[in-house]
Coordinates of C-alpha atoms in Angstrom, one line a residue:
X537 CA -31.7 -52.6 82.2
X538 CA -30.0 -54.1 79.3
X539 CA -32.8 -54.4 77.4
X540 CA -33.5 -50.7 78.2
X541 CA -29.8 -49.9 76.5
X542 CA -30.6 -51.8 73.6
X543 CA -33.4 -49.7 72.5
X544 CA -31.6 -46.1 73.8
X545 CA -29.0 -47.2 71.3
X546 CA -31.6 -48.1 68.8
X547 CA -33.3 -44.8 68.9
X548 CA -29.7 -43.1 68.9
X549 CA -29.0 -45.1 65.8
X550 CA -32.2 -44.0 64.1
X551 CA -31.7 -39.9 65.0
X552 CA -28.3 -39.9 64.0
X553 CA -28.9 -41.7 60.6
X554 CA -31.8 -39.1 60.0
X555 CA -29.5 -36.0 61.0
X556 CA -26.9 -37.4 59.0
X557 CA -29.6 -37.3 55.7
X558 CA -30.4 -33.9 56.4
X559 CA -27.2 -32.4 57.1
X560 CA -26.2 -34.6 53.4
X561 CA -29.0 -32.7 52.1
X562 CA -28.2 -29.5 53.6
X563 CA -24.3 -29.9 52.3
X564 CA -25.6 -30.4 48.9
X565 CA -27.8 -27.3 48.8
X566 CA -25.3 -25.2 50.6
X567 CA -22.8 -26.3 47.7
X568 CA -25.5 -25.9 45.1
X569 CA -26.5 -22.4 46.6
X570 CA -22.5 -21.6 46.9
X571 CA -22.0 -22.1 43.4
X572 CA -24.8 -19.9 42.4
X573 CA -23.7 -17.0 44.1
X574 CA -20.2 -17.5 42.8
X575 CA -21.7 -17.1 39.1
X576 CA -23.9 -14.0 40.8
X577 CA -20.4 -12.3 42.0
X578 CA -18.4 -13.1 38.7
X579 CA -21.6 -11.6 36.9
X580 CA -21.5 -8.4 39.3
X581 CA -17.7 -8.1 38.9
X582 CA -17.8 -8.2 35.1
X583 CA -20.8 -5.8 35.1
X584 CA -18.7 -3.7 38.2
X585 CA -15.6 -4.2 35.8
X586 CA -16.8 -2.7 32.4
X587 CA -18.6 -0.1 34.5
X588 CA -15.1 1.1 36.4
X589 CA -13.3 0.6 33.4
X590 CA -15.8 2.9 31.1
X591 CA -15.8 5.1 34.9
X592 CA -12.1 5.6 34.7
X593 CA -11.8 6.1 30.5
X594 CA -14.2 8.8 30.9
X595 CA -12.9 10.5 34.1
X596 CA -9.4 9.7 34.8
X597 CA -8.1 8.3 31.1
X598 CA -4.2 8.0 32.5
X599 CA -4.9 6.0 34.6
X600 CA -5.5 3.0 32.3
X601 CA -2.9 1.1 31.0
X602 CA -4.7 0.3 28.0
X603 CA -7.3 -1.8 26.3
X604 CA -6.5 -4.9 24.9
X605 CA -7.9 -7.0 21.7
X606 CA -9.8 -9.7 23.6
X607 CA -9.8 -13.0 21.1
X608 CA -10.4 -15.5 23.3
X609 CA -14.2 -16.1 22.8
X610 CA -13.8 -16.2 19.0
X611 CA -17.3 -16.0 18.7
X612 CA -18.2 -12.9 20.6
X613 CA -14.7 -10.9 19.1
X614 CA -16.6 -11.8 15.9
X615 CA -20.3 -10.5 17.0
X616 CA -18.2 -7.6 18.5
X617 CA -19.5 -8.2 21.6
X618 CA -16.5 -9.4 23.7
X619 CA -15.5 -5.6 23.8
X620 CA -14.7 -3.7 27.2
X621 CA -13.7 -0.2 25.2
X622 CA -15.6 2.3 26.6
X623 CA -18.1 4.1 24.4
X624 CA -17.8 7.9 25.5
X625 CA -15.6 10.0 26.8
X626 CA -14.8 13.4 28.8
X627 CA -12.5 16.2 27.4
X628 CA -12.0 19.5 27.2
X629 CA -14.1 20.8 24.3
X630 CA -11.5 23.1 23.0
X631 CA -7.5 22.5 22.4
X632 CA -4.8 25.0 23.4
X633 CA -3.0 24.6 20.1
X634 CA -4.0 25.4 16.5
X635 CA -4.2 22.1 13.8
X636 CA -1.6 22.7 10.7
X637 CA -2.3 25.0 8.3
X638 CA -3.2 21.8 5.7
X639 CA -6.1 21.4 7.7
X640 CA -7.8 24.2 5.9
X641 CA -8.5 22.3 2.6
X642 CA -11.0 20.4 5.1
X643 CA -13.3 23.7 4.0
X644 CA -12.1 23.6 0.5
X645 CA -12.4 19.9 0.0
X646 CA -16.2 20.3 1.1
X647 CA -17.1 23.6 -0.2
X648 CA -19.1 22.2 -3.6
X649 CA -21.8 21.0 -0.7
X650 CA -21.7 23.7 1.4
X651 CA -24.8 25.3 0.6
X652 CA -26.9 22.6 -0.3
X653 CA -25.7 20.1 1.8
X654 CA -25.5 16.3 1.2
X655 CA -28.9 14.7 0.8
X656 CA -29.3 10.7 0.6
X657 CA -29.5 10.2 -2.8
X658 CA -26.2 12.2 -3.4
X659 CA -24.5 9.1 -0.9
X660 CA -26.4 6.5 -2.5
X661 CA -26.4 7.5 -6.3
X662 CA -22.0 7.2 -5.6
X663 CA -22.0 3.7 -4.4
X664 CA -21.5 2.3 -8.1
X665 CA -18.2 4.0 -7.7
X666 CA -17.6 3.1 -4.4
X667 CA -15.9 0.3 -2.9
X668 CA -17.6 0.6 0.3
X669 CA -19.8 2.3 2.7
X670 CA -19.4 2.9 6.1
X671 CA -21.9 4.3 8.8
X672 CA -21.1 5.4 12.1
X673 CA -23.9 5.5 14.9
X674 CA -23.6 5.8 18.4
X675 CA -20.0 5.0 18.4
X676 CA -21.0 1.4 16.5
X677 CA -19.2 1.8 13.1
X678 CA -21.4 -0.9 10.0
X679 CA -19.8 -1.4 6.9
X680 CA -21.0 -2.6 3.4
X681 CA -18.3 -3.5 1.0
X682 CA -19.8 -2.7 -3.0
X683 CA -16.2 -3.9 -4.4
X684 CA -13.3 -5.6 -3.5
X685 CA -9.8 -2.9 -3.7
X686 CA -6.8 -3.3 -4.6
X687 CA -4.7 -5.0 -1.6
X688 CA -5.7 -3.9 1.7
X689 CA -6.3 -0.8 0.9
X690 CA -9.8 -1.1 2.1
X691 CA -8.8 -3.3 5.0
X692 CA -6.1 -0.5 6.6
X693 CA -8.8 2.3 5.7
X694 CA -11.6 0.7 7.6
X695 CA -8.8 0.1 10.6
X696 CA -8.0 3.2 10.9
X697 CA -11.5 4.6 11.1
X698 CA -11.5 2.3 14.1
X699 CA -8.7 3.5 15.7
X700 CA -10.1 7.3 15.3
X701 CA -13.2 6.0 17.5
X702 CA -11.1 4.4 20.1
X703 CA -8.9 7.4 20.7
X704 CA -12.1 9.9 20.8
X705 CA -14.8 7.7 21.9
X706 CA -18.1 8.9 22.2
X707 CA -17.0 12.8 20.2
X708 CA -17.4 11.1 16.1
X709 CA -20.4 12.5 15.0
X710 CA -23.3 9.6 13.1
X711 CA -22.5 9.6 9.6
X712 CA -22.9 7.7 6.7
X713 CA -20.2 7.7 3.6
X714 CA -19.1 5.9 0.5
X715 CA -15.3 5.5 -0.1
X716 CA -13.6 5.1 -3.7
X717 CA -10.1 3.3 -2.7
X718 CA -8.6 3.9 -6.0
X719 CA -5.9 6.0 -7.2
X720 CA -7.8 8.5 -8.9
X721 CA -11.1 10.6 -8.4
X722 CA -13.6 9.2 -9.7
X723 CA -16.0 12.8 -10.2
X724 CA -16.0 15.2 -12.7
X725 CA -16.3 18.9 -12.2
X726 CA -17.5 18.7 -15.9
X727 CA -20.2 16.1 -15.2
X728 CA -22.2 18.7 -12.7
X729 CA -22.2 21.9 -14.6
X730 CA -24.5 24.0 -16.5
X731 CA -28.1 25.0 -16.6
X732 CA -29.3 21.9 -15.6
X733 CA -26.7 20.2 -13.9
X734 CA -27.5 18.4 -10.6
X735 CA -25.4 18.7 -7.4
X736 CA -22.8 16.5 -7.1
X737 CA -22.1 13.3 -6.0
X738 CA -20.5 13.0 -2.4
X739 CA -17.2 10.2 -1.8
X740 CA -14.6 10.2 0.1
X741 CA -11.0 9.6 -1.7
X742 CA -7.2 9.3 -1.7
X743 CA -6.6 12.2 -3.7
X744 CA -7.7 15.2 -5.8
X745 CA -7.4 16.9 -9.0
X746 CA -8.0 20.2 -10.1
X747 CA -11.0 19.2 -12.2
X748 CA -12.4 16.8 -9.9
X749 CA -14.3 16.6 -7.1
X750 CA -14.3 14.6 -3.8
X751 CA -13.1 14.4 0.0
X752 CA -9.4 13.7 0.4
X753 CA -8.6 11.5 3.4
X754 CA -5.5 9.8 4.7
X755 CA -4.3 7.0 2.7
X756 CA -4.2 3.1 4.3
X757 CA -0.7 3.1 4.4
X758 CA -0.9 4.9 7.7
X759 CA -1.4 1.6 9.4
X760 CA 0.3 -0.5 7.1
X761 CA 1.0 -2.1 4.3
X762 CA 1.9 -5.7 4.6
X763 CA 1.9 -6.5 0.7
X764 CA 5.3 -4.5 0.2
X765 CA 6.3 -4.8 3.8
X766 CA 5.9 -1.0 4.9
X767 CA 4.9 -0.4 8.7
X768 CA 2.5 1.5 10.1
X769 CA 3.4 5.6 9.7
X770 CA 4.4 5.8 13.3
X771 CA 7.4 3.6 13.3
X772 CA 8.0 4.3 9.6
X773 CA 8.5 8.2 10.7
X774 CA 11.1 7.0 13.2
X775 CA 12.9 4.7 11.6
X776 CA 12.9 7.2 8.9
X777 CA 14.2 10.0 11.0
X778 CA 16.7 7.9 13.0
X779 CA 17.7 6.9 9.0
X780 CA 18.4 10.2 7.7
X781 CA 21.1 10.7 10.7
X782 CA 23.2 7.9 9.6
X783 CA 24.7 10.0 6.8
X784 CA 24.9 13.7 7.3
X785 CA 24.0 15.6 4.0
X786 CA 27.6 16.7 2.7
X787 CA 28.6 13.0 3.0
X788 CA 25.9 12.1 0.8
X789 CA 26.2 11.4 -2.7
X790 CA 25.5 13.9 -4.8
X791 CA 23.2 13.0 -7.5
X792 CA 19.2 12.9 -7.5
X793 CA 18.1 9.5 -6.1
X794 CA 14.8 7.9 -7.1
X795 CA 13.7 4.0 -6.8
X796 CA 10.5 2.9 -7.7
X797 CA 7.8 0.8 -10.5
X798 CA 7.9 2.9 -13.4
X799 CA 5.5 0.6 -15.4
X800 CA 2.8 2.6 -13.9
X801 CA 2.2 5.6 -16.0
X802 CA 4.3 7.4 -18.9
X803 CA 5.8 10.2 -16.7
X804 CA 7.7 7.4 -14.8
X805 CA 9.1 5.6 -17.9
X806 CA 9.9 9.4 -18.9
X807 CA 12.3 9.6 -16.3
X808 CA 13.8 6.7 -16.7
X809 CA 15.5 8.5 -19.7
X810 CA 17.3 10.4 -17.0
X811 CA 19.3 7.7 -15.9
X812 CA 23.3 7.8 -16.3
X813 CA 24.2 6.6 -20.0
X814 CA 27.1 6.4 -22.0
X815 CA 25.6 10.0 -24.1
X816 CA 24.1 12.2 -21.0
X817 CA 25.1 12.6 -17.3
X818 CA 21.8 14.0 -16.0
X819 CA 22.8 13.8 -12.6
X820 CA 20.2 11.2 -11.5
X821 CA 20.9 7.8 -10.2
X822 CA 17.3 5.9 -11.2
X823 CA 16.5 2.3 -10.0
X824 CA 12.9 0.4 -11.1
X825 CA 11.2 -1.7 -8.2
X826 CA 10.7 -5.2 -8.8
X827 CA 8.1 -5.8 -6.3
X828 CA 8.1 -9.7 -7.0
X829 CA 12.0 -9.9 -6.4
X830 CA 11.8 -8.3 -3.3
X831 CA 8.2 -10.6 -2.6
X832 CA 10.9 -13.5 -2.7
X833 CA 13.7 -12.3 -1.5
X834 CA 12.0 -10.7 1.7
X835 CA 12.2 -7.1 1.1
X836 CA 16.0 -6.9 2.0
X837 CA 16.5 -3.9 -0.6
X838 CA 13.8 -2.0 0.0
X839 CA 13.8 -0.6 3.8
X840 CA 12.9 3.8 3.3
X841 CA 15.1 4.4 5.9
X842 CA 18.0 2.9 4.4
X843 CA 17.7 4.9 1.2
X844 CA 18.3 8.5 2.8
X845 CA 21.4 8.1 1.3
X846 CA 21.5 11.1 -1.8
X847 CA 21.8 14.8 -1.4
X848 CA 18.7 14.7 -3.5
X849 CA 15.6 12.5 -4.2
X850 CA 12.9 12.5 -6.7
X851 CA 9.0 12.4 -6.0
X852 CA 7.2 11.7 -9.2
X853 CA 3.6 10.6 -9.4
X854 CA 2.4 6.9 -10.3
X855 CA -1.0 6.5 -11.8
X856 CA -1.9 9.3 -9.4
X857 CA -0.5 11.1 -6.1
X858 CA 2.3 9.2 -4.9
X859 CA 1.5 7.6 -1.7
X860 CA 5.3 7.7 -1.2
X861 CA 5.9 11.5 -1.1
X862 CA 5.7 11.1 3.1
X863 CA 8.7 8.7 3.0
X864 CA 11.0 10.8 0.2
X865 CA 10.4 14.0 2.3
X866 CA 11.3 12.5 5.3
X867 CA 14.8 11.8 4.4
X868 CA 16.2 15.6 5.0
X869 CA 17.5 15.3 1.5
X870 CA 16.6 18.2 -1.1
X871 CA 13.1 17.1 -2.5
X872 CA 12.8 17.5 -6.2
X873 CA 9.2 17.3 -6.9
X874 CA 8.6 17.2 -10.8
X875 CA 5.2 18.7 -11.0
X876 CA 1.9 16.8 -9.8
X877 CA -1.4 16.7 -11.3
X878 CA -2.6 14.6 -8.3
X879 CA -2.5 15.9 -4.4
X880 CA -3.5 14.4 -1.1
X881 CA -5.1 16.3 1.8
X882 CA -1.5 17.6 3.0
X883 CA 0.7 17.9 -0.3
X884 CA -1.6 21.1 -1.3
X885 CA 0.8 23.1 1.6
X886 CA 4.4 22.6 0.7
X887 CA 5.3 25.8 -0.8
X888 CA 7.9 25.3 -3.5
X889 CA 11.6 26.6 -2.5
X890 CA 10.9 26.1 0.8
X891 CA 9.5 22.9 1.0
X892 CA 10.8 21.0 -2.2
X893 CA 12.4 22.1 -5.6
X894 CA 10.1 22.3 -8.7
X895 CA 10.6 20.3 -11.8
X896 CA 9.1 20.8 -14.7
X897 CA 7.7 17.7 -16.0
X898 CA 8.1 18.0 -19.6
X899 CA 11.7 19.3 -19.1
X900 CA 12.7 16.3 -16.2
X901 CA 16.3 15.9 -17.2
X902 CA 17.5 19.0 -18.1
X903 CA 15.3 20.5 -15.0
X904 CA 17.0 17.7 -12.4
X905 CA 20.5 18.2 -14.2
X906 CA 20.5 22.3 -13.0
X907 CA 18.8 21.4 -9.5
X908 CA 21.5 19.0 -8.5
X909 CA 23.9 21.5 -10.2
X910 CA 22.9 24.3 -8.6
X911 CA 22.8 22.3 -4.9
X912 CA 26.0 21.5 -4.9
X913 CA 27.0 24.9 -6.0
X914 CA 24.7 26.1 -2.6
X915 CA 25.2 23.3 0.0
X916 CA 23.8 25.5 2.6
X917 CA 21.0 26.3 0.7
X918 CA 19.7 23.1 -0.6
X919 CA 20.4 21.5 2.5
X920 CA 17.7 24.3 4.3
X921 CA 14.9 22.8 1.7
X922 CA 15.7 19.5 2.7
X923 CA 15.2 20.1 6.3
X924 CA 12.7 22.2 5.9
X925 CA 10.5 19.7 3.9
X926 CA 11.5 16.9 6.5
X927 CA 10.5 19.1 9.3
X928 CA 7.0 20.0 7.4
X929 CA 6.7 15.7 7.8
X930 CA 8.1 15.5 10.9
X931 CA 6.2 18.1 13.2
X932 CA 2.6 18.2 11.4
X933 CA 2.3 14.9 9.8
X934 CA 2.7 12.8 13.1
X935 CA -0.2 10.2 13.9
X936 CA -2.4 12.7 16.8
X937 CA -2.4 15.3 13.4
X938 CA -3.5 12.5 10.8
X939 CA -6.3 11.0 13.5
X940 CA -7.2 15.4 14.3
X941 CA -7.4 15.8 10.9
X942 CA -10.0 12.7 10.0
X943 CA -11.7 13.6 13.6
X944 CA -12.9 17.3 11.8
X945 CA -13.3 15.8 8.7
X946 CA -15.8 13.7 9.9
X947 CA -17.4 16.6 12.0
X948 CA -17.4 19.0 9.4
X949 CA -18.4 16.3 7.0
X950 CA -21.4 15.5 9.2
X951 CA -22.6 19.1 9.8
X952 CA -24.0 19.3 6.1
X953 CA -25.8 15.8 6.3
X954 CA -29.4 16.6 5.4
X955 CA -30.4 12.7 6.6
X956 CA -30.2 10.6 9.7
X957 CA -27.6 7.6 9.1
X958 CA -29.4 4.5 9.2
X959 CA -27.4 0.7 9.2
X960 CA -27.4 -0.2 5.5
X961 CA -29.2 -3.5 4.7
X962 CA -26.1 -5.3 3.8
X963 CA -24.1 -3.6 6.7
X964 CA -22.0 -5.9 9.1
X965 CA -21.0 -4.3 12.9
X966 CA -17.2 -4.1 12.7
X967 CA -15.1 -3.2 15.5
X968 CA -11.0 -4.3 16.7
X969 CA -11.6 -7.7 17.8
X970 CA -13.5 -8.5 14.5
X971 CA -11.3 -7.0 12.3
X972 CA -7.7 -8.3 14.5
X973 CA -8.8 -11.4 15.5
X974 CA -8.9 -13.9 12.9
X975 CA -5.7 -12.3 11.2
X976 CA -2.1 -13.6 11.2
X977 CA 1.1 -12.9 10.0
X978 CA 2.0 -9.5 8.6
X979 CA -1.6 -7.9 9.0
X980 CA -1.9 -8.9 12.5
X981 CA 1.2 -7.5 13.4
X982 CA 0.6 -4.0 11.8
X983 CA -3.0 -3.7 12.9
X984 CA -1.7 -4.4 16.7
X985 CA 1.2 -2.2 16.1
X986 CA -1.1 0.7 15.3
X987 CA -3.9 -0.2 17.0
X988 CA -5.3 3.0 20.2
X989 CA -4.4 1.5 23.3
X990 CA -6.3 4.2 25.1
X991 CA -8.4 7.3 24.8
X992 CA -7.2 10.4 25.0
X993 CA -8.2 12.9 27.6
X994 CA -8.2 16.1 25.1
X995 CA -9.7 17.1 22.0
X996 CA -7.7 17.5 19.0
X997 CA -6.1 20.6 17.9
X998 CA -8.4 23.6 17.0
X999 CA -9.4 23.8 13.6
X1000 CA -8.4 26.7 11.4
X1001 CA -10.9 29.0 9.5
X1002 CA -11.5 28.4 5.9
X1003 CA -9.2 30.3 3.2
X1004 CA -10.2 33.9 2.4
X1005 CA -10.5 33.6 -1.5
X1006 CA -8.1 36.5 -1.7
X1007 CA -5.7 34.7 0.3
X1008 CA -6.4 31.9 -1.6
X1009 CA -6.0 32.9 -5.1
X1010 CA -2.5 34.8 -3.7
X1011 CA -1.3 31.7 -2.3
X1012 CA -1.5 29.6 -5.9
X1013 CA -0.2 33.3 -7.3
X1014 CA 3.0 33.0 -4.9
X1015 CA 3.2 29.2 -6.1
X1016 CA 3.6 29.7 -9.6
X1017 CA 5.4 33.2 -9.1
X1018 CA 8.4 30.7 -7.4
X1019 CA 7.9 28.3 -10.3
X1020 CA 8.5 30.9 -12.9
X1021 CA 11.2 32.3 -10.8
X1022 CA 12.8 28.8 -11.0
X1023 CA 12.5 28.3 -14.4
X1024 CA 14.1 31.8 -15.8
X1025 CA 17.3 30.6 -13.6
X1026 CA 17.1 27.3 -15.6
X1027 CA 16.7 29.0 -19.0
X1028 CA 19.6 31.7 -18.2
X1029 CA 22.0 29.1 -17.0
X1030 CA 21.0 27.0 -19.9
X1031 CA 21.8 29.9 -22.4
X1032 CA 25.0 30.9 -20.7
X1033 CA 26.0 27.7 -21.0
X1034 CA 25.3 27.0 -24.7
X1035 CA 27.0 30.5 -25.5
X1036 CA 30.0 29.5 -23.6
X1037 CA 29.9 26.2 -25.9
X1038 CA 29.7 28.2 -28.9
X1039 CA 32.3 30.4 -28.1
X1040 CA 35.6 29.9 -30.7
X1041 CA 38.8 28.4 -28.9
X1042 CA 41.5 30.4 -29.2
X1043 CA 45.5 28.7 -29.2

C-alpha cells in the first residue's frame, strides 16, 4: 500500500511539474500576445483619433477646442509629420457679408496678367529678385528660400501663409509664387513696354508704386516683429485701441506728434526741419528712433499704444510705404499724411479729409503748421478725421479681413496660372511644428500668439467686383479734387496772413 502511495505521489509530482511548464509558457504568451494587442489598440486609437478629429474639423468645427503645436517628437515636428490638423474642411461656399471695399485692388493689382495669364517662365525668370518661393499643393505648403531678408521678414511672411491654411484648410487653391521681401518693387512698368516688350514678370510684394508692377500682400508684421518688439496685429490693434481711450482728444496736446528713424530716406530728414527751434514754431513735436537704445534698454519708450498722446500724428514714408501707417491711424488722433509715393494693399482706400489730412511733401512745415492750426480752430472737425481713420483700421483691418483678403488673393491669383505647381527641387515641406518648434524667446512667443487654433466653419467675406474704369479714374479725380481743395485754403490763409503782417501799425 505504501509503496502504492509512493508512486501515486510520484506521478502527481511529475503532472503537476508539467502543467506548471505549460501554464509558464502559456502566461508568457498570453503576456507577449497582451502586449501586442495593446500596441494594436493605441495604433487604432491614433488612427480612430486623427480620423474623429479631421471628422469633427470638417463637420462640427466648434466643437474643437483647438489644435495644438505638437513638439514633443522633435524629429517628426521637423519632417512635419507629427501633425493632427486636419487637411480639408466644410463651409458654406458663399459669405452673408461683403469684403472691404480695399479688396478691390485684388483686380487691379493683377490686371497686367489678366489676359495672358501667368506662364512658368514669368514665375521662374523673377526668382533672381526673389527672396523666396513658395508652392502650395494639396494643402502641403514647400518653400525654397533664393535670399536671406532683412530680419524676419521672411520668417513672419511664410507664418502667416501657414496660418491662412490652418483657418481654411482644404479651400487654398495649388499655387506656386516668388516673393520680393524688400521695401520696394522691384518691376518696372518701363521695362515691359513697347513693340517688342514681353509680359511681365509675376512677384508678390509689400508694396506698390504707380510705375511699378507687382502683387501687394500683407506685410510680416501682422504676426510679429520680435526685432523691435511689436506684437502680432491682433493684440497690437487692442492695446492700441484700449490706448487711445486713456486720453480723450481735447486733453491731448495739441501739436503734430511723429517718432521714428529718419536716417532712412531724405523726406524723413526733411521733416526733421519741422521740429520746435529757437526761429520757427511749426507746430510739430519730432523725436528720431534709436532702435539700439531701446535694443538695450528693452523697448521701455517705444510701446504704440502709449504714444496716442497728440491731437495730431504724422505718417511719412521710410525708404518706401510705411509699415507703421496701421499703428499711427489707430490712435483716433487726426492723421496727417504728407504725401506717399509708396502704398500697401489697403492704404490705396483712405480718401483724404475723411480718412487723414494731406500734406504736401515739398511744403511739410508750412503744410503741418496750418493743419494743426486749423484743428484746433475745428476741434469737432479734426477730431471726426481722427475717428474716422481709426475706425477705417478698426472695423476692416481686423485679422479675419487680412487672412479674407490673402484667401482671394491666392484664388484669384491661382485662376490665371497657365501651369500645374510642382515641388521645386530645392523645396523643403514646412508646416507649424517645423516652423514653431525649434524657436525660443521672442519668436516663439509671437508665432504661438498668432498662431489658428482652429478652422473656421465659413468662408470669408464675399469679394467685390473689380473697379469700373470710370469709377476708377473718378475716384483718383475726387482724390486730388480734395488735395487741391486743401491746398487753396493753405495758400489763402497763408496770404491773409502775410498781408496782415505787412499791414502799417498805426499809434
Amino acid at each position: 500500500m505504501a509503496d502504492k502511495l509512493k508512486s501515486l505521489h510520484g506521478q502527481l509530482r511529475t503532472h503537476f511539474s508539467t502543467a506548471h511548464g505549460v501554464v509558464k509558457r502559456w502566461a508568457s504568451a498570453t503576456i507577449f500576445l497582451f502586449f501586442i494587442v495593446l500596441l494594436v489598440v493605441a495604433f487604432i486609437f491614433r488612427i480612430n483619433d486623427y480620423l474623429f478629429v479631421n471628422f469633427l474639423a470638417t463637420k462640427h468645427p466648434k466643437m474643437l477646442t483647438g489644435f495644438p503645436l505638437i513638439c514633443s517628437d522633435e524629429s517628426l515636428a521637423k519632417t512635419c509629420k507629427a501633425n493632427y490638423y486636419p487637411l480639408s474642411f466644410e463651409a458654406r461656399e458663399s459669405s452673408d457679408f461683403a469684403c472691404p471695399d480695399y479688396f478691390r485692388w485684388i483686380h487691379e493689382d493683377l490686371r497686367p496678367w489678366k489676359s495672358a495669364g501667368i506662364s512658368k517662365d514669368m514665375v521662374e525668370r523673377a526668382k533672381d529678385i526673389a527672396d523666396f518661393r513658395l508652392v502650395i499643393i494639396e494643402g502641403k505648403v514647400y518653400v525654397e528660400i533664393y535670399h536671406k531678408s532683412y530680419q524676419t521678414r521672411d520668417f513672419f511672411t511664410i507664418w502667416g501663409i501657414l496660418q491662412l491654411l490652418r483657418l481654411y484648410p482644404g479651400r487654398v487653391p495649388d499655387l506656386e509664387l516668388v516673393f520680393s521681401c524688400g521695401d520696394r518693387p522691384r518691376i518696372l512698368k518701363q521695362d515691359y513696354q513697347g513693340p517688342n516688350a514681353t509680359l511681365p514678370l509675376a512677384m508678390f510684394q509689400y508694396s506698390g508704386h504707380e510705375d511699378a508692377l507687382g502683387i501687394t500682400f500683407p506685410d510680416w508684421s501682422f504676426w510679429g516683429w520680435p526685432e523691435v518688439n511689436i506684437r502680432p496685429w491682433e493684440s497690437m490693434l487692442a492695446r492700441l485701441i484700449e490706448g487711445s481711450k486713456k486720453r480723450k482728444w481735447k486733453g491731448r496736446v495739441p501739436y503734430a506728434y511723429w517718432k521714428g528713424n529718419p536716417a532712412v530716406s531724405r523726406n524723413r530728414v526733411d521733416l526733421m526741419k519741422c521740429n520746435l527751434s529757437d526761429k520757427h514754431e511749426w507746430n510739430a513735436r519730432l523725436y528720431a528712433q534709436n532702435w539700439l537704445k531701446e535694443t538695450e534698454q528693452g523697448f521701455k519708450h517705444s510701446n504704440l499704444e502709449d504714444q496716442c498722446t497728440h491731437r495730431y500724428k504724422i505718417l511719412i514714408e521710410g525708404f518706401a510705404w510705411s509699415v507703421s501707417d496701421k499703428y499711427i491711424l489707430s490712435c483716433d488722433s487726426m492723421t496727417l499724411l504728407i504725401k506717399p509715393d509708396y502704398y500697401d494693399f489697403f492704404l490705396r482706400s483712405l480718401v483724404p479729409m475723411q480718412h487723414y489730412w494731406p500734406i504736401n511733401s515739398r511744403n511739410k512745415c508750412r503744410d503741418i503748421k496750418f493743419a494743426v492750426e486749423w484743428g484746433n480752430s475745428h476741434p469737432h472737425k479734426a477730431q471726426t478725421i481722427g475717428k474716422a481713420g481709426s475706425r477705417f483700421i478698426q472695423e476692416n483691418l481686423k485679422m479675419e479681413y487680412v487672412y479674407a483678403y490673402m484667401f482671394h488673393l491666392f484664388r484669384e491669383y491661382a485662376k490665371l496660372l497657365k501651369f500645374k505647381p510642382e515641388i521645386p527641387a530645392g523645396g523643403v515641406e514646412i508646416c507649424s511644428e517645423s516652423m514653431a518648434c525649434p524657436e525660443d524667446g521672442e519668436r516663439r512667443k509671437f508665432m504661438l500668439e498668432s498662431m489658428v487654433k482652429s478652422p473656421s466653419d465659413t468662408l470669408p467675406c464675399t469679394m467685390p467686383s473689380p473697379f469700373d474704369p470710370s469709377a476708377l479714374n473718378a475716384l483718383f479725380e475726387k482724390s486730388e479734387n480734395i488735395k487741391r481743395q486743401v491746398m487753396m485754403w493753405e495758400k489763402e490763409h497763408w496770404e491773409n496772413l502775410r498781408k496782415t503782417q505787412s499791414r502799417p501799425r498805426h499809434h
